[in-house]
Amino acid sequence: MTILEETIRTIRPVHTALEPAVRSHLDQLTKPPKSLGLLEDLAAQYCLVTGTDRPVLGRKKIFTFAGDHGVAAEGVSAYPQEVTPQMVRNMLAGGAAINVLARQAGAQAVVVDLGVNDPLDGAPGLIRRKVKFGTDNIAQGPAMTEAEAVTALETGIDLAREAVAEGFDLLGTGDMGIANTTPSSALFAALLPCPVEEITGRGTGIDDAGLLHKIRVIKDILWINRDRLGDPLQTLAAVGGLEIAGIAGLCLGAAAASRPVVVDGFISSAGALVACRLAPVVRDYLYFSHQSEEAGHATFLKLFRVEPILNLRMRLGEGTGAALAMTLIEAAMRIYNEMATFASAGVSGKE
Amino acid sequence: MTILEETIRTIRPVHTALEPAVRSHLDQLTKPPKSLGLLEDLAAQYCLVTGTDRPVLGRKKIFTFAGDHGVAAEGVSAYPQEVTPQMVRNMLAGGAAINVLARQAGAQAVVVDLGVNDPLDGAPGLIRRKVKFGTDNIAQGPAMTEAEAVTALETGIDLAREAVAEGFDLLGTGDMGIANTTPSSALFAALLPCPVEEITGRGTGIDDAGLLHKIRVIKDILWINRDRLGDPLQTLAAVGGLEIAGIAGLCLGAAAASRPVVVDGFISSAGALVACRLAPVVRDYLYFSHQSEEAGHATFLKLFRVEPILNLRMRLGEGTGAALAMTLIEAAMRIYNEMATFASAGVSGKE
């Protein structure tokens, strides 16, 4: 059995039997029942994932997976492919948005090279797990072999397992890869499924003509790869991306270790969807951090019946939404653990 | 001239002339233009309020204003009036939700007694500015005299001025007062204006019959006080509350000192609305932290054309929404100040 298969077999449903005890504790805190809304749900989810009504939230870590995409040659992005390694270096130097927001959230931020089309010589701090120098052009054939997809998935699994062993209790996903909204839209269209038009947006900022072109390219991608969309793993290898596979793997690995994952925006949701198609119970381990401004994300959230934590009109990726949402999840856990109860504070209840 | 009049005269429009420079800086940061959405707007607003494109965000402070309401005698709340002083003591002991969330946000939290119907003996740390032992029953007449309303407003002004002088750059509002959704709904109905049914909700959790009763009581309040709704100050004195006046004063005082205020939920929005009716330019100084689950809040946000930062289905008050939003405003300021530019990081721009 491969590590991937073994991991999928290891994942158990979350501990729903704990819910009454957890909700009862929340109702004893000095506030009207349920009046902290989503914060109470976030705290309850953490308890159910980690299997205790006495939760402890240790350290937080965000993984930004980087990879390039052969499909960039089709002119689907507003930025040139060289931006991927440039932004990886910017992240390693601490100057990208994810660095700023991870610092603010008190989370460790790391960058994992799964498939950047550049050797990234030097680059201190980079986690080097390159599977290949970018995917092949999915408008002409599959992105990668299934073996390559499994390697990228297992890298994510491995990193999650290692992080949990080191005391990280809340993991976040992020992405960097020019053109990666295109494979993400293709994955959504194939795996939700849904029409290409409803799941395709402007990425980093293409114009109207560019959007029409991108939709045509994605339809071509799905046609060219039509015989390779049989199961989730095949689909990932055919029309996905290496960083997307890493994100999916992180979700699987965290769930296998009974820890939640904070899913960033559009690209990370595509990775999370792959993980949920490989192992449906993973869904309950995931926090969806925010609704991205990328047009298709609302479609995904609606069809997958997800309530995002934030909606700030963001569309940057990198893990920026995950970092912001981590602060709210931590706030929820502090509410659960630090508030006084009606009894302890001597406060009267409802009349 | 009273302190209130002088403060209102002091308030200037925010520095809109700075907007091009501020947006230009944001567009030079290593991200697609506008891709951080609302975070960029929050940062820009802070610059315009404080009058600089080199902003510094110092300390943060949340004021929870407490007051009681004679109208509680009409049975409009799910909790007895004794809960107001009990919760004040809980806050002073650090056990309330606002304490937990302010700690998480790195904000100082203080409680101001403007009108609790209890001497609150002992109670170390309490800021004692009691105007009277709760308002009079607004279902039978005015809540307070105009002189009392001015005293409560000027207390808020005074506290804002003092906090800014001490280096607090971001102030937050909060409330504690059993039955205070009733005067808040009455203020919205009179000052927006809007129909009572559209601005009235269940507060801490009354049932269907209770809601119908509350709507009838608020209509009675507006009828009984119909000759006292001539101007915003008169209206506040007639159907408002002491803690609501304090919140309005804090907004005025902060604006006069060129600092923004983070407005909490339903009750704080009523106070903010009073401030904006007294001095319309105050509106640009305000961050509206979240959309409350209290039914009428959506009506207010829509009619006042406000985009709230968060929507977490919360309905607790105290300043809890303000505390959570402060973290996002701080994140926005760190983005503005700490991210690398395309030039400094050697990242290519759009093709």
mmCIF file of N, CA, C and O in Angstrom, chain B residues 264-334:
data_model
loop_
_atom_site.group_PDB
_atom_site.id
_atom_site.type_symbol
_atom_site.label_atom_id
_atom_site.label_comp_id
_atom_site.label_asym_id
_atom_site.label_seq_id
_atom_site.Cartn_x
_atom_site.Cartn_y
_atom_site.Cartn_z
ATOM 1 N N ASP B 264 -18.689 48.855 17.202
ATOM 2 C CA ASP B 264 -19.077 47.459 17.427
ATOM 3 C C ASP B 264 -20.367 47.158 16.648
ATOM 4 O O ASP B 264 -20.416 47.452 15.451
ATOM 5 N N GLY B 265 -21.371 46.588 17.244
ATOM 6 C CA GLY B 265 -22.538 46.120 16.506
ATOM 7 C C GLY B 265 -23.754 47.019 16.568
ATOM 8 O O GLY B 265 -23.676 48.211 16.282
ATOM 9 N N PHE B 266 -24.883 46.456 16.971
ATOM 10 C CA PHE B 266 -26.173 47.144 16.845
ATOM 11 C C PHE B 266 -26.262 48.391 17.726
ATOM 12 O O PHE B 266 -26.554 49.486 17.233
ATOM 13 N N ILE B 267 -25.990 48.248 19.017
ATOM 14 C CA ILE B 267 -26.113 49.386 19.932
ATOM 15 C C ILE B 267 -25.072 50.447 19.594
ATOM 16 O O ILE B 267 -25.373 51.647 19.574
ATOM 17 N N SER B 268 -23.843 50.002 19.313
ATOM 18 C CA SER B 268 -22.800 50.966 18.964
ATOM 19 C C SER B 268 -23.129 51.704 17.673
ATOM 20 O O SER B 268 -22.808 52.882 17.516
ATOM 21 N N SER B 269 -23.785 51.002 16.739
ATOM 22 C CA SER B 269 -24.178 51.672 15.489
ATOM 23 C C SER B 269 -25.204 52.765 15.768
ATOM 24 O O SER B 269 -25.195 53.807 15.101
ATOM 25 N N ALA B 270 -26.081 52.534 16.746
ATOM 26 C CA ALA B 270 -27.051 53.577 17.112
ATOM 27 C C ALA B 270 -26.319 54.800 17.653
ATOM 28 O O ALA B 270 -26.639 55.942 17.290
ATOM 29 N N GLY B 271 -25.315 54.566 18.487
ATOM 30 C CA GLY B 271 -24.512 55.678 18.990
ATOM 31 C C GLY B 271 -23.764 56.384 17.866
ATOM 32 O O GLY B 271 -23.709 57.616 17.805
ATOM 33 N N ALA B 272 -23.191 55.591 16.963
ATOM 34 C CA ALA B 272 -22.462 56.168 15.833
ATOM 35 C C ALA B 272 -23.400 56.988 14.954
ATOM 36 O O ALA B 272 -23.025 58.050 14.438
ATOM 37 N N LEU B 273 -24.624 56.506 14.786
ATOM 38 C CA LEU B 273 -25.592 57.243 13.966
ATOM 39 C C LEU B 273 -25.918 58.598 14.598
ATOM 40 O O LEU B 273 -25.987 59.621 13.897
ATOM 41 N N VAL B 274 -26.081 58.618 15.913
ATOM 42 C CA VAL B 274 -26.305 59.893 16.609
ATOM 43 C C VAL B 274 -25.138 60.843 16.324
ATOM 44 O O VAL B 274 -25.340 62.015 15.978
ATOM 45 N N ALA B 275 -23.902 60.326 16.442
ATOM 46 C CA ALA B 275 -22.723 61.165 16.189
ATOM 47 C C ALA B 275 -22.737 61.706 14.764
ATOM 48 O O ALA B 275 -22.446 62.882 14.522
ATOM 49 N N CYS B 276 -23.112 60.854 13.804
ATOM 50 C CA CYS B 276 -23.117 61.275 12.398
ATOM 51 C C CYS B 276 -24.245 62.271 12.118
ATOM 52 O O CYS B 276 -24.108 63.120 11.234
ATOM 53 N N ARG B 277 -25.347 62.161 12.845
ATOM 54 C CA ARG B 277 -26.416 63.142 12.660
ATOM 55 C C ARG B 277 -26.016 64.484 13.283
ATOM 56 O O ARG B 277 -26.401 65.538 12.789
ATOM 57 N N LEU B 278 -25.222 64.452 14.360
ATOM 58 C CA LEU B 278 -24.739 65.693 14.975
ATOM 59 C C LEU B 278 -23.642 66.329 14.126
ATOM 60 O O LEU B 278 -23.535 67.548 14.042
ATOM 61 N N ALA B 279 -22.810 65.490 13.469
ATOM 62 C CA ALA B 279 -21.681 65.980 12.663
ATOM 63 C C ALA B 279 -21.465 64.997 11.514
ATOM 64 O O ALA B 279 -20.756 64.004 11.660
ATOM 65 N N PRO B 280 -22.079 65.267 10.366
ATOM 66 C CA PRO B 280 -22.090 64.261 9.285
ATOM 67 C C PRO B 280 -20.709 63.765 8.837
ATOM 68 O O PRO B 280 -20.576 62.608 8.453
ATOM 69 N N VAL B 281 -19.674 64.592 8.896
ATOM 70 C CA VAL B 281 -18.367 64.128 8.409
ATOM 71 C C VAL B 281 -17.760 63.039 9.301
ATOM 72 O O VAL B 281 -16.789 62.390 8.905
ATOM 73 N N VAL B 282 -18.310 62.828 10.478
ATOM 74 C CA VAL B 282 -17.799 61.783 11.378
ATOM 75 C C VAL B 282 -17.841 60.412 10.710
ATOM 76 O O VAL B 282 -17.000 59.541 10.960
ATOM 77 N N ARG B 283 -18.806 60.233 9.852
ATOM 78 C CA ARG B 283 -18.986 58.962 9.154
ATOM 79 C C ARG B 283 -17.688 58.407 8.569
ATOM 80 O O ARG B 283 -17.414 57.213 8.643
ATOM 81 N N ASP B 284 -16.870 59.279 7.966
ATOM 82 C CA ASP B 284 -15.623 58.831 7.331
ATOM 83 C C ASP B 284 -14.551 58.434 8.338
ATOM 84 O O ASP B 284 -13.518 57.888 7.956
ATOM 85 N N TYR B 285 -14.772 58.726 9.602
ATOM 86 C CA TYR B 285 -13.827 58.356 10.659
ATOM 87 C C TYR B 285 -14.132 56.979 11.245
ATOM 88 O O TYR B 285 -13.392 56.492 12.083
ATOM 89 N N LEU B 286 -15.224 56.386 10.808
ATOM 90 C CA LEU B 286 -15.706 55.171 11.459
ATOM 91 C C LEU B 286 -15.430 53.910 10.652
ATOM 92 O O LEU B 286 -15.619 53.896 9.428
ATOM 93 N N TYR B 287 -14.956 52.894 11.325
ATOM 94 C CA TYR B 287 -14.937 51.533 10.786
ATOM 95 C C TYR B 287 -16.138 50.803 11.388
ATOM 96 O O TYR B 287 -16.273 50.753 12.618
ATOM 97 N N PHE B 288 -16.968 50.227 10.553
ATOM 98 C CA PHE B 288 -18.070 49.421 11.090
ATOM 99 C C PHE B 288 -17.594 47.974 11.136
ATOM 100 O O PHE B 288 -17.358 47.348 10.101
ATOM 101 N N SER B 289 -17.415 47.465 12.342
ATOM 102 C CA SER B 289 -16.659 46.224 12.538
ATOM 103 C C SER B 289 -17.342 44.989 11.979
ATOM 104 O O SER B 289 -16.694 44.130 11.408
ATOM 105 N N HIS B 290 -18.658 44.893 12.173
ATOM 106 C CA HIS B 290 -19.317 43.654 11.746
ATOM 107 C C HIS B 290 -20.809 43.857 11.571
ATOM 108 O O HIS B 290 -21.375 44.830 12.075
ATOM 109 N N GLN B 291 -21.394 42.941 10.828
ATOM 110 C CA GLN B 291 -22.855 42.901 10.738
ATOM 111 C C GLN B 291 -23.355 41.996 11.845
ATOM 112 O O GLN B 291 -23.036 40.809 11.885
ATOM 113 N N SER B 292 -24.132 42.565 12.720
ATOM 114 C CA SER B 292 -24.689 41.795 13.829
ATOM 115 C C SER B 292 -25.803 40.888 13.340
ATOM 116 O O SER B 292 -26.464 41.157 12.335
ATOM 117 N N GLU B 293 -26.010 39.814 14.099
ATOM 118 C CA GLU B 293 -27.129 38.916 13.833
ATOM 119 C C GLU B 293 -28.457 39.550 14.261
ATOM 120 O O GLU B 293 -29.525 39.123 13.826
ATOM 121 N N GLU B 294 -28.382 40.579 15.131
ATOM 122 C CA GLU B 294 -29.604 41.303 15.536
ATOM 123 C C GLU B 294 -30.301 41.788 14.260
ATOM 124 O O GLU B 294 -29.705 42.481 13.426
ATOM 125 N N ALA B 295 -31.586 41.412 14.129
ATOM 126 C CA ALA B 295 -32.270 41.539 12.836
ATOM 127 C C ALA B 295 -32.168 42.929 12.218
ATOM 128 O O ALA B 295 -31.938 43.072 11.025
ATOM 129 N N GLY B 296 -32.330 43.963 13.014
ATOM 130 C CA GLY B 296 -32.347 45.305 12.435
ATOM 131 C C GLY B 296 -31.023 45.804 11.906
ATOM 132 O O GLY B 296 -30.980 46.794 11.172
ATOM 133 N N HIS B 297 -29.915 45.139 12.275
ATOM 134 C CA HIS B 297 -28.616 45.702 11.907
ATOM 135 C C HIS B 297 -28.398 45.720 10.397
ATOM 136 O O HIS B 297 -27.823 46.662 9.853
ATOM 137 N N ALA B 298 -28.869 44.680 9.734
ATOM 138 C CA ALA B 298 -28.753 44.647 8.273
ATOM 139 C C ALA B 298 -29.482 45.841 7.651
ATOM 140 O O ALA B 298 -29.012 46.431 6.678
ATOM 141 N N THR B 299 -30.630 46.188 8.239
ATOM 142 C CA THR B 299 -31.380 47.349 7.751
ATOM 143 C C THR B 299 -30.557 48.625 7.888
ATOM 144 O O THR B 299 -30.451 49.424 6.948
ATOM 145 N N PHE B 300 -29.975 48.809 9.071
ATOM 146 C CA PHE B 300 -29.135 49.999 9.275
ATOM 147 C C PHE B 300 -27.984 50.049 8.275
ATOM 148 O O PHE B 300 -27.747 51.069 7.625
ATOM 149 N N LEU B 301 -27.270 48.935 8.133
ATOM 150 C CA LEU B 301 -26.092 48.919 7.256
ATOM 151 C C LEU B 301 -26.487 49.238 5.821
ATOM 152 O O LEU B 301 -25.772 49.932 5.098
ATOM 153 N N LYS B 302 -27.631 48.729 5.415
ATOM 154 C CA LYS B 302 -28.098 48.970 4.056
ATOM 155 C C LYS B 302 -28.502 50.441 3.868
ATOM 156 O O LYS B 302 -28.055 51.100 2.925
ATOM 157 N N LEU B 303 -29.306 50.939 4.784
ATOM 158 C CA LEU B 303 -29.795 52.315 4.628
ATOM 159 C C LEU B 303 -28.673 53.338 4.812
ATOM 160 O O LEU B 303 -28.678 54.396 4.195
ATOM 161 N N PHE B 304 -27.693 53.012 5.647
ATOM 162 C CA PHE B 304 -26.572 53.930 5.889
ATOM 163 C C PHE B 304 -25.427 53.657 4.905
ATOM 164 O O PHE B 304 -24.395 54.279 4.969
ATOM 165 N N ARG B 305 -25.631 52.692 4.019
ATOM 166 C CA ARG B 305 -24.669 52.331 2.966
ATOM 167 C C ARG B 305 -23.287 52.010 3.530
ATOM 168 O O ARG B 305 -22.270 52.601 3.176
ATOM 169 N N VAL B 306 -23.277 51.048 4.444
ATOM 170 C CA VAL B 306 -22.042 50.652 5.104
ATOM 171 C C VAL B 306 -21.678 49.234 4.699
ATOM 172 O O VAL B 306 -22.551 48.368 4.624
ATOM 173 N N GLU B 307 -20.388 48.993 4.403
ATOM 174 C CA GLU B 307 -19.888 47.636 4.205
ATOM 175 C C GLU B 307 -19.192 47.213 5.493
ATOM 176 O O GLU B 307 -18.127 47.735 5.823
ATOM 177 N N PRO B 308 -19.774 46.297 6.260
ATOM 178 C CA PRO B 308 -19.114 45.885 7.502
ATOM 179 C C PRO B 308 -17.884 45.033 7.194
ATOM 180 O O PRO B 308 -17.804 44.392 6.148
ATOM 181 N N ILE B 309 -16.931 45.024 8.114
ATOM 182 C CA ILE B 309 -15.697 44.257 7.892
ATOM 183 C C ILE B 309 -15.967 42.761 8.039
ATOM 184 O O ILE B 309 -15.502 41.961 7.236
ATOM 185 N N LEU B 310 -16.725 42.402 9.050
ATOM 186 C CA LEU B 310 -16.974 40.993 9.361
ATOM 187 C C LEU B 310 -18.463 40.685 9.363
ATOM 188 O O LEU B 310 -19.290 41.575 9.571
ATOM 189 N N ASN B 311 -18.778 39.424 9.156
ATOM 190 C CA ASN B 311 -20.149 38.959 9.348
ATOM 191 C C ASN B 311 -20.066 37.550 9.913
ATOM 192 O O ASN B 311 -19.952 36.572 9.177
ATOM 193 N N LEU B 312 -20.067 37.470 11.236
ATOM 194 C CA LEU B 312 -19.821 36.202 11.927
ATOM 195 C C LEU B 312 -21.051 35.721 12.697
ATOM 196 O O LEU B 312 -20.945 34.869 13.563
ATOM 197 N N ARG B 313 -22.223 36.276 12.372
ATOM 198 C CA ARG B 313 -23.470 35.923 13.064
ATOM 199 C C ARG B 313 -23.384 36.179 14.573
ATOM 200 O O ARG B 313 -23.966 35.447 15.362
ATOM 201 N N MET B 314 -22.645 37.193 14.962
ATOM 202 C CA MET B 314 -22.521 37.536 16.373
ATOM 203 C C MET B 314 -23.618 38.529 16.774
ATOM 204 O O MET B 314 -24.074 39.328 15.968
ATOM 205 N N ARG B 315 -24.002 38.489 18.050
ATOM 206 C CA ARG B 315 -25.006 39.433 18.569
ATOM 207 C C ARG B 315 -24.802 39.610 20.064
ATOM 208 O O ARG B 315 -25.719 39.526 20.846
ATOM 209 N N LEU B 316 -23.570 39.879 20.454
ATOM 210 C CA LEU B 316 -23.246 39.954 21.877
ATOM 211 C C LEU B 316 -23.012 41.375 22.348
ATOM 212 O O LEU B 316 -23.291 41.711 23.497
ATOM 213 N N GLY B 317 -22.499 42.238 21.489
ATOM 214 C CA GLY B 317 -22.161 43.578 21.942
ATOM 215 C C GLY B 317 -20.888 43.589 22.767
ATOM 216 O O GLY B 317 -19.974 42.798 22.509
ATOM 217 N N GLU B 318 -20.805 44.485 23.754
ATOM 218 C CA GLU B 318 -19.658 44.642 24.664
ATOM 219 C C GLU B 318 -18.449 45.293 23.986
ATOM 220 O O GLU B 318 -17.547 45.770 24.647
ATOM 221 N N GLY B 319 -18.400 45.241 22.654
ATOM 222 C CA GLY B 319 -17.197 45.627 21.922
ATOM 223 C C GLY B 319 -16.529 44.425 21.273
ATOM 224 O O GLY B 319 -15.436 44.536 20.710
ATOM 225 N N THR B 320 -17.196 43.267 21.322
ATOM 226 C CA THR B 320 -16.567 42.034 20.824
ATOM 227 C C THR B 320 -16.283 42.100 19.313
ATOM 228 O O THR B 320 -15.228 41.654 18.862
ATOM 229 N N GLY B 321 -17.209 42.659 18.556
ATOM 230 C CA GLY B 321 -16.974 42.799 17.113
ATOM 231 C C GLY B 321 -15.854 43.791 16.838
ATOM 232 O O GLY B 321 -15.024 43.580 15.943
ATOM 233 N N ALA B 322 -15.825 44.860 17.616
ATOM 234 C CA ALA B 322 -14.769 45.866 17.446
ATOM 235 C C ALA B 322 -13.397 45.244 17.696
ATOM 236 O O ALA B 322 -12.440 45.507 16.967
ATOM 237 N N ALA B 323 -13.297 44.399 18.719
ATOM 238 C CA ALA B 323 -12.010 43.773 19.031
ATOM 239 C C ALA B 323 -11.534 42.904 17.875
ATOM 240 O O ALA B 323 -10.372 42.971 17.463
ATOM 241 N N LEU B 324 -12.429 42.102 17.323
ATOM 242 C CA LEU B 324 -12.040 41.226 16.213
ATOM 243 C C LEU B 324 -11.636 42.055 14.995
ATOM 244 O O LEU B 324 -10.655 41.743 14.316
ATOM 245 N N ALA B 325 -12.386 43.110 14.707
ATOM 246 C CA ALA B 325 -12.075 43.918 13.525
ATOM 247 C C ALA B 325 -10.761 44.674 13.680
ATOM 248 O O ALA B 325 -10.060 44.922 12.698
ATOM 249 N N MET B 326 -10.424 45.023 14.922
ATOM 250 C CA MET B 326 -9.155 45.732 15.142
ATOM 251 C C MET B 326 -7.966 44.940 14.615
ATOM 252 O O MET B 326 -7.007 45.497 14.095
ATOM 253 N N THR B 327 -8.032 43.622 14.780
ATOM 254 C CA THR B 327 -6.938 42.786 14.289
ATOM 255 C C THR B 327 -6.808 42.915 12.773
ATOM 256 O O THR B 327 -5.696 42.948 12.238
ATOM 257 N N LEU B 328 -7.934 42.996 12.082
ATOM 258 C CA LEU B 328 -7.882 43.127 10.627
ATOM 259 C C LEU B 328 -7.393 44.512 10.207
ATOM 260 O O LEU B 328 -6.674 44.649 9.224
ATOM 261 N N ILE B 329 -7.782 45.533 10.954
ATOM 262 C CA ILE B 329 -7.296 46.885 10.638
ATOM 263 C C ILE B 329 -5.791 46.950 10.873
ATOM 264 O O ILE B 329 -5.047 47.517 10.073
ATOM 265 N N GLU B 330 -5.348 46.328 11.956
ATOM 266 C CA GLU B 330 -3.906 46.290 12.213
ATOM 267 C C GLU B 330 -3.183 45.504 11.108
ATOM 268 O O GLU B 330 -2.101 45.903 10.654
ATOM 269 N N ALA B 331 -3.786 44.417 10.664
ATOM 270 C CA ALA B 331 -3.196 43.655 9.556
ATOM 271 C C ALA B 331 -3.083 44.533 8.318
ATOM 272 O O ALA B 331 -2.064 44.515 7.611
ATOM 273 N N ALA B 332 -4.104 45.322 8.056
ATOM 274 C CA ALA B 332 -4.089 46.218 6.895
ATOM 275 C C ALA B 332 -2.958 47.239 6.998
ATOM 276 O O ALA B 332 -2.255 47.515 6.022
ATOM 277 N N MET B 333 -2.752 47.776 8.199
ATOM 278 C CA MET B 333 -1.686 48.767 8.372
ATOM 279 C C MET B 333 -0.311 48.128 8.236
ATOM 280 O O MET B 333 0.630 48.760 7.745
ATOM 281 N N ARG B 334 -0.198 46.875 8.673
ATOM 282 C CA ARG B 334 1.091 46.193 8.509
ATOM 283 C C ARG B 334 1.350 45.905 7.036
ATOM 284 O O ARG B 334 2.490 45.981 6.569
#
